[in-house]
PDB file of N, CA and C in Angstrom:
ATOM      1  N   MET A 900      18.806 -25.211-103.849  1.00  0.00           N
ATOM      2  CA  MET A 900      17.467 -25.410-103.327  1.00  0.00           C
ATOM      3  C   MET A 900      17.458 -25.328-101.791  1.00  0.00           C
ATOM      4  N   ILE A 901      18.471 -25.901-101.171  1.00  0.00           N
ATOM      5  CA  ILE A 901      18.561 -25.867 -99.706  1.00  0.00           C
ATOM      6  C   ILE A 901      18.738 -24.431 -99.226  1.00  0.00           C
ATOM      7  N   ASP A 902      19.485 -23.615 -99.971  1.00  0.00           N
ATOM      8  CA  ASP A 902      19.644 -22.207 -99.605  1.00  0.00           C
ATOM      9  C   ASP A 902      18.297 -21.484 -99.610  1.00  0.00           C
ATOM     10  N   GLN A 903      17.463 -21.799-100.595  1.00  0.00           N
ATOM     11  CA  GLN A 903      16.132 -21.190-100.652  1.00  0.00           C
ATOM     12  C   GLN A 903      15.289 -21.592 -99.445  1.00  0.00           C
ATOM     13  N   ILE A 904      15.347 -22.864 -99.094  1.00  0.00           N
ATOM     14  CA  ILE A 904      14.586 -23.349 -97.927  1.00  0.00           C
ATOM     15  C   ILE A 904      15.074 -22.657 -96.665  1.00  0.00           C
ATOM     16  N   ARG A 905      16.383 -22.550 -96.516  1.00  0.00           N
ATOM     17  CA  ARG A 905      16.943 -21.898 -95.328  1.00  0.00           C
ATOM     18  C   ARG A 905      16.552 -20.421 -95.255  1.00  0.00           C
ATOM     19  N   ASN A 906      16.482 -19.766 -96.403  1.00  0.00           N
ATOM     20  CA  ASN A 906      16.114 -18.350 -96.440  1.00  0.00           C
ATOM     21  C   ASN A 906      14.660 -18.122 -96.055  1.00  0.00           C
ATOM     22  N   PHE A 907      13.779 -19.035 -96.456  1.00  0.00           N
ATOM     23  CA  PHE A 907      12.352 -18.826 -96.264  1.00  0.00           C
ATOM     24  C   PHE A 907      11.732 -19.717 -95.185  1.00  0.00           C
ATOM     25  N   ILE A 908      12.534 -20.408 -94.409  1.00  0.00           N
ATOM     26  CA  ILE A 908      12.008 -21.322 -93.387  1.00  0.00           C
ATOM     27  C   ILE A 908      11.214 -20.569 -92.322  1.00  0.00           C
ATOM     28  N   GLY A 909      11.568 -19.349 -92.029  1.00  0.00           N
ATOM     29  CA  GLY A 909      10.844 -18.569 -91.028  1.00  0.00           C
ATOM     30  C   GLY A 909       9.480 -18.100 -91.496  1.00  0.00           C
ATOM     31  N   TYR A 910       9.216 -18.222 -92.771  1.00  0.00           N
ATOM     32  CA  TYR A 910       7.947 -17.755 -93.341  1.00  0.00           C
ATOM     33  C   TYR A 910       6.747 -18.468 -92.724  1.00  0.00           C
ATOM     34  N   ARG A 911       6.923 -19.722 -92.318  1.00  0.00           N
ATOM     35  CA  ARG A 911       5.796 -20.465 -91.759  1.00  0.00           C
ATOM     36  C   ARG A 911       5.369 -19.927 -90.394  1.00  0.00           C
ATOM     37  N   GLU A 912       6.194 -19.124 -89.773  1.00  0.00           N
ATOM     38  CA  GLU A 912       5.861 -18.553 -88.463  1.00  0.00           C
ATOM     39  C   GLU A 912       5.004 -17.293 -88.582  1.00  0.00           C
ATOM     40  N   TYR A 913       4.949 -16.670 -89.732  1.00  0.00           N
ATOM     41  CA  TYR A 913       4.213 -15.418 -89.890  1.00  0.00           C
ATOM     42  C   TYR A 913       2.727 -15.531 -89.559  1.00  0.00           C
ATOM     43  N   PRO A 914       2.010 -16.565 -90.022  1.00  0.00           N
ATOM     44  CA  PRO A 914       0.584 -16.644 -89.660  1.00  0.00           C
ATOM     45  C   PRO A 914       0.363 -16.753 -88.149  1.00  0.00           C
ATOM     46  N   LYS A 915       1.219 -17.514 -87.462  1.00  0.00           N
ATOM     47  CA  LYS A 915       1.090 -17.632 -86.003  1.00  0.00           C
ATOM     48  C   LYS A 915       1.327 -16.278 -85.337  1.00  0.00           C
ATOM     49  N   TYR A 916       2.352 -15.574 -85.790  1.00  0.00           N
ATOM     50  CA  TYR A 916       2.651 -14.263 -85.237  1.00  0.00           C
ATOM     51  C   TYR A 916       1.488 -13.299 -85.472  1.00  0.00           C
ATOM     52  N   ASP A 917       0.902 -13.377 -86.659  1.00  0.00           N
ATOM     53  CA  ASP A 917      -0.235 -12.522 -86.993  1.00  0.00           C
ATOM     54  C   ASP A 917      -1.427 -12.810 -86.086  1.00  0.00           C
ATOM     55  N   ILE A 918      -1.711 -14.071 -85.836  1.00  0.00           N
ATOM     56  CA  ILE A 918      -2.830 -14.453 -84.963  1.00  0.00           C
ATOM     57  C   ILE A 918      -2.600 -13.945 -83.546  1.00  0.00           C
ATOM     58  N   VAL A 919      -1.403 -14.169 -83.015  1.00  0.00           N
ATOM     59  CA  VAL A 919      -1.095 -13.726 -81.655  1.00  0.00           C
ATOM     60  C   VAL A 919      -1.162 -12.205 -81.552  1.00  0.00           C
ATOM     61  N   SER A 920      -0.659 -11.512 -82.548  1.00  0.00           N
ATOM     62  CA  SER A 920      -0.706 -10.048 -82.541  1.00  0.00           C
ATOM     63  C   SER A 920      -2.139  -9.533 -82.571  1.00  0.00           C
ATOM     64  N   ARG A 921      -2.970 -10.173 -83.386  1.00  0.00           N
ATOM     65  CA  ARG A 921      -4.366  -9.746 -83.492  1.00  0.00           C
ATOM     66  C   ARG A 921      -5.104  -9.996 -82.173  1.00  0.00           C
ATOM     67  N   TYR A 922      -4.866 -11.146 -81.533  1.00  0.00           N
ATOM     68  CA  TYR A 922      -5.513 -11.423 -80.255  1.00  0.00           C
ATOM     69  C   TYR A 922      -5.052 -10.457 -79.167  1.00  0.00           C
ATOM     70  N   PHE A 923      -3.805 -10.003 -79.244  1.00  0.00           N
ATOM     71  CA  PHE A 923      -3.334  -9.010 -78.288  1.00  0.00           C
ATOM     72  C   PHE A 923      -4.106  -7.703 -78.454  1.00  0.00           C
ATOM     73  N   ILE A 924      -4.375  -7.320 -79.689  1.00  0.00           N
ATOM     74  CA  ILE A 924      -5.156  -6.100 -79.946  1.00  0.00           C
ATOM     75  C   ILE A 924      -6.580  -6.260 -79.408  1.00  0.00           C
ATOM     76  N   TYR A 925      -7.168  -7.441 -79.638  1.00  0.00           N
ATOM     77  CA  TYR A 925      -8.515  -7.712 -79.107  1.00  0.00           C
ATOM     78  C   TYR A 925      -8.532  -7.614 -77.587  1.00  0.00           C
ATOM     79  N   LYS A 926      -7.508  -8.200 -76.960  1.00  0.00           N
ATOM     80  CA  LYS A 926      -7.437  -8.191 -75.495  1.00  0.00           C
ATOM     81  C   LYS A 926      -7.321  -6.766 -74.974  1.00  0.00           C
ATOM     82  N   GLN A 927      -6.510  -5.942 -75.617  1.00  0.00           N
ATOM     83  CA  GLN A 927      -6.352  -4.555 -75.184  1.00  0.00           C
ATOM     84  C   GLN A 927      -7.665  -3.795 -75.310  1.00  0.00           C
ATOM     85  N   ALA A 928      -8.417  -4.039 -76.379  1.00  0.00           N
ATOM     86  CA  ALA A 928      -9.704  -3.365 -76.564  1.00  0.00           C
ATOM     87  C   ALA A 928     -10.700  -3.807 -75.497  1.00  0.00           C
ATOM     88  N   LEU A 929     -10.722  -5.104 -75.183  1.00  0.00           N
ATOM     89  CA  LEU A 929     -11.638  -5.600 -74.150  1.00  0.00           C
ATOM     90  C   LEU A 929     -11.269  -5.054 -72.770  1.00  0.00           C
ATOM     91  N   LEU A 930      -9.973  -4.973 -72.477  1.00  0.00           N
ATOM     92  CA  LEU A 930      -9.552  -4.425 -71.189  1.00  0.00           C
ATOM     93  C   LEU A 930      -9.853  -2.928 -71.093  1.00  0.00           C
ATOM     94  N   LYS A 931      -9.789  -2.237 -72.190  1.00  0.00           N
ATOM     95  CA  LYS A 931     -10.148  -0.814 -72.201  1.00  0.00           C
ATOM     96  C   LYS A 931     -11.636  -0.644 -71.880  1.00  0.00           C
ATOM     97  N   GLU A 932     -12.461  -1.508 -72.455  1.00  0.00           N
ATOM     98  CA  GLU A 932     -13.893  -1.473 -72.162  1.00  0.00           C
ATOM     99  C   GLU A 932     -14.158  -1.889 -70.720  1.00  0.00           C
ATOM    100  N   ALA A 933     -13.370  -2.823 -70.212  1.00  0.00           N
ATOM    101  CA  ALA A 933     -13.509  -3.232 -68.810  1.00  0.00           C
ATOM    102  C   ALA A 933     -13.156  -2.086 -67.873  1.00  0.00           C
ATOM    103  N   GLU A 934     -12.157  -1.311 -68.235  1.00  0.00           N
ATOM    104  CA  GLU A 934     -11.793  -0.141 -67.428  1.00  0.00           C
ATOM    105  C   GLU A 934     -12.950   0.845 -67.366  1.00  0.00           C
ATOM    106  N   ARG A 935     -13.649   1.012 -68.479  1.00  0.00           N
ATOM    107  CA  ARG A 935     -14.820   1.885 -68.487  1.00  0.00           C
ATOM    108  C   ARG A 935     -15.910   1.340 -67.559  1.00  0.00           C
ATOM    109  N   LEU A 936     -16.072   0.016 -67.534  1.00  0.00           N
ATOM    110  CA  LEU A 936     -17.061  -0.601 -66.640  1.00  0.00           C
ATOM    111  C   LEU A 936     -16.668  -0.455 -65.177  1.00  0.00           C
ATOM    112  N   VAL A 937     -15.365  -0.463 -64.898  1.00  0.00           N
ATOM    113  CA  VAL A 937     -14.903  -0.240 -63.524  1.00  0.00           C
ATOM    114  C   VAL A 937     -15.222   1.190 -63.094  1.00  0.00           C
ATOM    115  N   GLN A 938     -14.993   2.134 -63.987  1.00  0.00           N
ATOM    116  CA  GLN A 938     -15.290   3.535 -63.674  1.00  0.00           C
ATOM    117  C   GLN A 938     -16.781   3.772 -63.502  1.00  0.00           C
ATOM    118  N   ALA A 939     -17.595   2.952 -64.166  1.00  0.00           N
ATOM    119  CA  ALA A 939     -19.053   3.070 -64.034  1.00  0.00           C
ATOM    120  C   ALA A 939     -19.579   2.248 -62.862  1.00  0.00           C
ATOM    121  N   ASN A 940     -18.672   1.659 -62.063  1.00  0.00           N
ATOM    122  CA  ASN A 940     -19.009   0.843 -60.890  1.00  0.00           C
ATOM    123  C   ASN A 940     -19.848  -0.387 -61.236  1.00  0.00           C
ATOM    124  N   VAL A 941     -19.618  -0.939 -62.411  1.00  0.00           N
ATOM    125  CA  VAL A 941     -20.277  -2.182 -62.792  1.00  0.00           C
ATOM    126  C   VAL A 941     -19.392  -3.364 -62.402  1.00  0.00           C
ATOM    127  N   LEU A 942     -18.078  -3.210 -62.579  1.00  0.00           N
ATOM    128  CA  LEU A 942     -17.098  -4.224 -62.194  1.00  0.00           C
ATOM    129  C   LEU A 942     -16.243  -3.704 -61.047  1.00  0.00           C
ATOM    130  N   HIS A 943     -15.731  -4.633 -60.225  1.00  0.00           N
ATOM    131  CA  HIS A 943     -14.813  -4.237 -59.158  1.00  0.00           C
ATOM    132  C   HIS A 943     -13.395  -4.061 -59.695  1.00  0.00           C
ATOM    133  N   LYS A 944     -12.970  -5.009 -60.542  1.00  0.00           N
ATOM    134  CA  LYS A 944     -11.646  -4.953 -61.156  1.00  0.00           C
ATOM    135  C   LYS A 944     -11.790  -5.248 -62.640  1.00  0.00           C
ATOM    136  N   LYS A 945     -10.909  -4.674 -63.443  1.00  0.00           N
ATOM    137  CA  LYS A 945     -11.037  -4.892 -64.882  1.00  0.00           C
ATOM    138  C   LYS A 945     -10.720  -6.335 -65.269  1.00  0.00           C
ATOM    139  N   GLU A 946      -9.941  -7.056 -64.459  1.00  0.00           N
ATOM    140  CA  GLU A 946      -9.615  -8.449 -64.748  1.00  0.00           C
ATOM    141  C   GLU A 946     -10.810  -9.381 -64.551  1.00  0.00           C
ATOM    142  N   ASP A 947     -11.887  -8.878 -63.981  1.00  0.00           N
ATOM    143  CA  ASP A 947     -13.078  -9.703 -63.779  1.00  0.00           C
ATOM    144  C   ASP A 947     -13.753 -10.093 -65.093  1.00  0.00           C
ATOM    145  N   ILE A 948     -13.427  -9.420 -66.184  1.00  0.00           N
ATOM    146  CA  ILE A 948     -14.037  -9.802 -67.461  1.00  0.00           C
ATOM    147  C   ILE A 948     -13.539 -11.157 -67.925  1.00  0.00           C
ATOM    148  N   TYR A 949     -12.414 -11.625 -67.379  1.00  0.00           N
ATOM    149  CA  TYR A 949     -11.906 -12.936 -67.766  1.00  0.00           C
ATOM    150  C   TYR A 949     -12.858 -14.053 -67.346  1.00  0.00           C
ATOM    151  N   TYR A 950     -13.729 -13.787 -66.394  1.00  0.00           N
ATOM    152  CA  TYR A 950     -14.660 -14.796 -65.887  1.00  0.00           C
ATOM    153  C   TYR A 950     -16.018 -14.734 -66.586  1.00  0.00           C
ATOM    154  N   LEU A 951     -16.148 -13.899 -67.592  1.00  0.00           N
ATOM    155  CA  LEU A 951     -17.412 -13.778 -68.321  1.00  0.00           C
ATOM    156  C   LEU A 951     -17.261 -14.352 -69.730  1.00  0.00           C
ATOM    157  N   ALA A 952     -18.315 -14.978 -70.208  1.00  0.00           N
ATOM    158  CA  ALA A 952     -18.357 -15.386 -71.611  1.00  0.00           C
ATOM    159  C   ALA A 952     -18.539 -14.129 -72.459  1.00  0.00           C
ATOM    160  N   PHE A 953     -18.207 -14.229 -73.728  1.00  0.00           N
ATOM    161  CA  PHE A 953     -18.265 -13.055 -74.592  1.00  0.00           C
ATOM    162  C   PHE A 953     -19.683 -12.483 -74.656  1.00  0.00           C
ATOM    163  N   GLU A 954     -20.693 -13.362 -74.730  1.00  0.00           N
ATOM    164  CA  GLU A 954     -22.080 -12.896 -74.790  1.00  0.00           C
ATOM    165  C   GLU A 954     -22.478 -12.198 -73.490  1.00  0.00           C
ATOM    166  N   GLU A 955     -22.005 -12.715 -72.360  1.00  0.00           N
ATOM    167  CA  GLU A 955     -22.301 -12.077 -71.066  1.00  0.00           C
ATOM    168  C   GLU A 955     -21.635 -10.712 -70.978  1.00  0.00           C
ATOM    169  N   LEU A 956     -20.413 -10.631 -71.470  1.00  0.00           N
ATOM    170  CA  LEU A 956     -19.712  -9.338 -71.482  1.00  0.00           C
ATOM    171  C   LEU A 956     -20.430  -8.345 -72.389  1.00  0.00           C
ATOM    172  N   GLN A 957     -20.885  -8.826 -73.522  1.00  0.00           N
ATOM    173  CA  GLN A 957     -21.631  -7.972 -74.456  1.00  0.00           C
ATOM    174  C   GLN A 957     -22.896  -7.425 -73.788  1.00  0.00           C
ATOM    175  N   GLU A 958     -23.607  -8.281 -73.080  1.00  0.00           N
ATOM    176  CA  GLU A 958     -24.834  -7.864 -72.388  1.00  0.00           C
ATOM    177  C   GLU A 958     -24.513  -6.870 -71.264  1.00  0.00           C
ATOM    178  N   THR A 959     -23.428  -7.107 -70.560  1.00  0.00           N
ATOM    179  CA  THR A 959     -23.016  -6.191 -69.491  1.00  0.00           C
ATOM    180  C   THR A 959     -22.677  -4.817 -70.048  1.00  0.00           C
ATOM    181  N   ILE A 960     -21.973  -4.785 -71.151  1.00  0.00           N
ATOM    182  CA  ILE A 960     -21.610  -3.507 -71.776  1.00  0.00           C
ATOM    183  C   ILE A 960     -22.861  -2.786 -72.262  1.00  0.00           C
ATOM    184  N   ARG A 961     -23.793  -3.536 -72.826  1.00  0.00           N
ATOM    185  CA  ARG A 961     -25.010  -2.926 -73.374  1.00  0.00           C
ATOM    186  C   ARG A 961     -25.902  -2.356 -72.277  1.00  0.00           C
ATOM    187  N   THR A 962     -26.035  -3.088 -71.146  1.00  0.00           N
ATOM    188  CA  THR A 962     -26.977  -2.673 -70.106  1.00  0.00           C
ATOM    189  C   THR A 962     -26.323  -1.976 -68.915  1.00  0.00           C
ATOM    190  N   ASN A 963     -25.004  -2.073 -68.785  1.00  0.00           N
ATOM    191  CA  ASN A 963     -24.290  -1.568 -67.602  1.00  0.00           C
ATOM    192  C   ASN A 963     -24.803  -2.199 -66.314  1.00  0.00           C
ATOM    193  N   LYS A 964     -25.243  -3.454 -66.389  1.00  0.00           N
ATOM    194  CA  LYS A 964     -25.692  -4.201 -65.213  1.00  0.00           C
ATOM    195  C   LYS A 964     -25.078  -5.586 -65.255  1.00  0.00           C
ATOM    196  N   LEU A 965     -24.713  -6.089 -64.069  1.00  0.00           N
ATOM    197  CA  LEU A 965     -24.077  -7.390 -63.979  1.00  0.00           C
ATOM    198  C   LEU A 965     -24.459  -8.061 -62.677  1.00  0.00           C
ATOM    199  N   ASP A 966     -24.810  -9.335 -62.749  1.00  0.00           N
ATOM    200  CA  ASP A 966     -25.031 -10.135 -61.555  1.00  0.00           C
ATOM    201  C   ASP A 966     -23.664 -10.654 -61.120  1.00  0.00           C
ATOM    202  N   TYR A 967     -23.098 -10.045 -60.100  1.00  0.00           N
ATOM    203  CA  TYR A 967     -21.727 -10.347 -59.699  1.00  0.00           C
ATOM    204  C   TYR A 967     -21.579 -11.734 -59.107  1.00  0.00           C
ATOM    205  N   GLN A 968     -22.687 -12.397 -58.803  1.00  0.00           N
ATOM    206  CA  GLN A 968     -22.616 -13.763 -58.277  1.00  0.00           C
ATOM    207  C   GLN A 968     -22.025 -14.714 -59.315  1.00  0.00           C
ATOM    208  N   ILE A 969     -22.225 -14.420 -60.583  1.00  0.00           N
ATOM    209  CA  ILE A 969     -21.648 -15.243 -61.651  1.00  0.00           C
ATOM    210  C   ILE A 969     -20.127 -15.236 -61.555  1.00  0.00           C
ATOM    211  N   ILE A 970     -19.565 -14.052 -61.405  1.00  0.00           N
ATOM    212  CA  ILE A 970     -18.106 -13.923 -61.332  1.00  0.00           C
ATOM    213  C   ILE A 970     -17.583 -14.563 -60.059  1.00  0.00           C
ATOM    214  N   ASP A 971     -18.250 -14.334 -58.929  1.00  0.00           N
ATOM    215  CA  ASP A 971     -17.806 -14.933 -57.668  1.00  0.00           C
ATOM    216  C   ASP A 971     -17.837 -16.452 -57.740  1.00  0.00           C
ATOM    217  N   LYS A 972     -18.887 -16.999 -58.349  1.00  0.00           N
ATOM    218  CA  LYS A 972     -19.004 -18.451 -58.484  1.00  0.00           C
ATOM    219  C   LYS A 972     -17.876 -19.001 -59.349  1.00  0.00           C
ATOM    220  N   ARG A 973     -17.582 -18.337 -60.446  1.00  0.00           N
ATOM    221  CA  ARG A 973     -16.530 -18.810 -61.351  1.00  0.00           C
ATOM    222  C   ARG A 973     -15.146 -18.652 -60.736  1.00  0.00           C
ATOM    223  N   LYS A 974     -14.946 -17.642 -59.914  1.00  0.00           N
ATOM    224  CA  LYS A 974     -13.670 -17.502 -59.213  1.00  0.00           C
ATOM    225  C   LYS A 974     -13.478 -18.644 -58.228  1.00  0.00           C
ATOM    226  N   ASP A 975     -14.551 -19.005 -57.509  1.00  0.00           N
ATOM    227  CA  ASP A 975     -14.475 -20.127 -56.574  1.00  0.00           C
ATOM    228  C   ASP A 975     -14.180 -21.436 -57.309  1.00  0.00           C
ATOM    229  N   GLU A 976     -14.854 -21.645 -58.442  1.00  0.00           N
ATOM    230  CA  GLU A 976     -14.608 -22.844 -59.238  1.00  0.00           C
ATOM    231  C   GLU A 976     -13.171 -22.874 -59.736  1.00  0.00           C
ATOM    232  N   TYR A 977     -12.649 -21.728 -60.133  1.00  0.00           N
ATOM    233  CA  TYR A 977     -11.273 -21.660 -60.621  1.00  0.00           C
ATOM    234  C   TYR A 977     -10.296 -22.028 -59.509  1.00  0.00           C
ATOM    235  N   ARG A 978     -10.549 -21.538 -58.309  1.00  0.00           N
ATOM    236  CA  ARG A 978      -9.675 -21.890 -57.180  1.00  0.00           C
ATOM    237  C   ARG A 978      -9.701 -23.389 -56.927  1.00  0.00           C
ATOM    238  N   LEU A 979     -10.860 -24.004 -57.074  1.00  0.00           N
ATOM    239  CA  LEU A 979     -10.977 -25.447 -56.893  1.00  0.00           C
ATOM    240  C   LEU A 979     -10.216 -26.193 -57.988  1.00  0.00           C
ATOM    241  N   TYR A 980     -10.411 -25.797 -59.240  1.00  0.00           N
ATOM    242  CA  TYR A 980      -9.752 -26.472 -60.354  1.00  0.00           C
ATOM    243  C   TYR A 980      -8.244 -26.278 -60.333  1.00  0.00           C
ATOM    244  N   GLU A 981      -7.808 -25.165 -59.767  1.00  0.00           N
ATOM    245  CA  GLU A 981      -6.380 -24.871 -59.708  1.00  0.00           C
ATOM    246  C   GLU A 981      -5.643 -25.881 -58.827  1.00  0.00           C
ATOM    247  N   LYS A 982      -6.337 -26.430 -57.844  1.00  0.00           N
ATOM    248  CA  LYS A 982      -5.728 -27.387 -56.916  1.00  0.00           C
ATOM    249  C   LYS A 982      -5.627 -28.785 -57.504  1.00  0.00           C
ATOM    250  N   LEU A 983      -6.375 -29.078 -58.563  1.00  0.00           N
ATOM    251  CA  LEU A 983      -6.363 -30.405 -59.156  1.00  0.00           C
ATOM    252  C   LEU A 983      -5.097 -30.627 -59.970  1.00  0.00           C
ATOM    253  N   THR A 984      -4.646 -31.864 -60.001  1.00  0.00           N
ATOM    254  CA  THR A 984      -3.514 -32.222 -60.844  1.00  0.00           C
ATOM    255  C   THR A 984      -3.959 -33.311 -61.807  1.00  0.00           C
ATOM    256  N   PRO A 985      -3.664 -33.158 -63.071  1.00  0.00           N
ATOM    257  CA  PRO A 985      -4.083 -34.163 -64.044  1.00  0.00           C
ATOM    258  C   PRO A 985      -3.227 -35.420 -63.921  1.00  0.00           C
ATOM    259  N   PRO A 986      -3.759 -36.557 -64.343  1.00  0.00           N
ATOM    260  CA  PRO A 986      -2.946 -37.769 -64.335  1.00  0.00           C
ATOM    261  C   PRO A 986      -1.820 -37.664 -65.360  1.00  0.00           C
ATOM    262  N   ARG A 987      -0.766 -38.411 -65.132  1.00  0.00           N
ATOM    263  CA  ARG A 987       0.389 -38.326 -66.026  1.00  0.00           C
ATOM    264  C   ARG A 987       0.135 -38.991 -67.366  1.00  0.00           C
ATOM    265  N   VAL A 988      -0.669 -40.070 -67.355  1.00  0.00           N
ATOM    266  CA  VAL A 988      -0.917 -40.795 -68.602  1.00  0.00           C
ATOM    267  C   VAL A 988      -2.415 -41.060 -68.737  1.00  0.00           C
ATOM    268  N   ILE A 989      -2.971 -40.675 -69.883  1.00  0.00           N
ATOM    269  CA  ILE A 989      -4.352 -40.990 -70.234  1.00  0.00           C
ATOM    270  C   ILE A 989      -4.324 -41.590 -71.628  1.00  0.00           C
ATOM    271  N   THR A 990      -4.896 -42.779 -71.785  1.00  0.00           N
ATOM    272  CA  THR A 990      -4.906 -43.408 -73.102  1.00  0.00           C
ATOM    273  C   THR A 990      -5.988 -42.766 -73.967  1.00  0.00           C
ATOM    274  N   SER A 991      -5.998 -43.099 -75.246  1.00  0.00           N
ATOM    275  CA  SER A 991      -6.994 -42.547 -76.146  1.00  0.00           C
ATOM    276  C   SER A 991      -8.396 -43.051 -75.817  1.00  0.00           C
ATOM    277  N   ASP A 992      -8.494 -44.152 -75.052  1.00  0.00           N
ATOM    278  CA  ASP A 992      -9.789 -44.671 -74.617  1.00  0.00           C
ATOM    279  C   ASP A 992     -10.273 -43.998 -73.345  1.00  0.00           C
ATOM    280  N   GLY A 993      -9.448 -43.167 -72.750  1.00  0.00           N
ATOM    281  CA  GLY A 993      -9.822 -42.476 -71.521  1.00  0.00           C
ATOM    282  C   GLY A 993      -9.367 -43.201 -70.270  1.00  0.00           C
ATOM    283  N   GLU A 994      -8.635 -44.281 -70.436  1.00  0.00           N
ATOM    284  CA  GLU A 994      -8.142 -45.040 -69.280  1.00  0.00           C
ATOM    285  C   GLU A 994      -6.974 -44.298 -68.651  1.00  0.00           C
ATOM    286  N   ILE A 995      -6.981 -44.246 -67.331  1.00  0.00           N
ATOM    287  CA  ILE A 995      -5.898 -43.586 -66.601  1.00  0.00           C
ATOM    288  C   ILE A 995      -4.962 -44.662 -66.075  1.00  0.00           C
ATOM    289  N   ILE A 996      -3.715 -44.588 -66.471  1.00  0.00           N
ATOM    290  CA  ILE A 996      -2.724 -45.575 -66.068  1.00  0.00           C
ATOM    291  C   ILE A 996      -1.940 -45.006 -64.894  1.00  0.00           C
ATOM    292  N   THR A 997      -1.930 -45.763 -63.817  1.00  0.00           N
ATOM    293  CA  THR A 997      -1.156 -45.346 -62.647  1.00  0.00           C
ATOM    294  C   THR A 997      -0.127 -46.417 -62.346  1.00  0.00           C
ATOM    295  N   GLY A 998       0.912 -46.029 -61.739  1.00  0.00           N
ATOM    296  CA  GLY A 998       1.971 -46.977 -61.377  1.00  0.00           C
ATOM    297  C   GLY A 998       3.025 -46.270 -60.562  1.00  0.00           C
ATOM    298  N   GLN A 999       3.939 -47.056 -60.069  1.00  0.00           N
ATOM    299  CA  GLN A 999       5.032 -46.503 -59.279  1.00  0.00           C
ATOM    300  C   GLN A 999       6.333 -47.190 -59.683  1.00  0.00           C
ATOM    301  N   TYR A1000       7.411 -46.481 -59.523  1.00  0.00           N
ATOM    302  CA  TYR A1000       8.710 -47.053 -59.761  1.00  0.00           C
ATOM    303  C   TYR A1000       9.094 -47.954 -58.598  1.00  0.00           C
ATOM    304  N   LYS A1001       9.785 -49.005 -58.871  1.00  0.00           N
ATOM    305  CA  LYS A1001      10.322 -49.857 -57.800  1.00  0.00           C
ATOM    306  C   LYS A1001      11.680 -49.257 -57.427  1.00  0.00           C
ATOM    307  N   ARG A1002      11.748 -48.652 -56.294  1.00  0.00           N
ATOM    308  CA  ARG A1002      12.970 -47.954 -55.900  1.00  0.00           C
ATOM    309  C   ARG A1002      13.717 -48.677 -54.803  1.00  0.00           C
ATOM    310  N   GLU A1003      13.485 -49.942 -54.694  1.00  0.00           N
ATOM    311  CA  GLU A1003      14.217 -50.718 -53.697  1.00  0.00           C
ATOM    312  C   GLU A1003      15.599 -51.057 -54.233  1.00  0.00           C
ATOM    313  N   ASN A1004      16.586 -51.018 -53.366  1.00  0.00           N
ATOM    314  CA  ASN A1004      17.957 -51.344 -53.727  1.00  0.00           C
ATOM    315  C   ASN A1004      18.460 -50.471 -54.861  1.00  0.00           C
TER     316      ASN A1004
END
């Protein structure tokens, strides 16, 4: 029985691999469409689609128009959030526990 378990233990990884592979295909298709938007002078860079919600991207593709202030605003917010550091411990009640080690002697 243990031999059977050892032989098939990797089987549980297949669904995860399938999900990751499928999302990679989705990402490639979206980046291909973003490249088309760059060539149509709707986007400055194809990576700018990362700052759009799916519905906003859908509308941009349909109309070939985009309010670039949305992307600029989200880039600024991302730069701000990137500087933040989360607390080391948060309880399930939302309490943040802070403390320091006593490093004397």
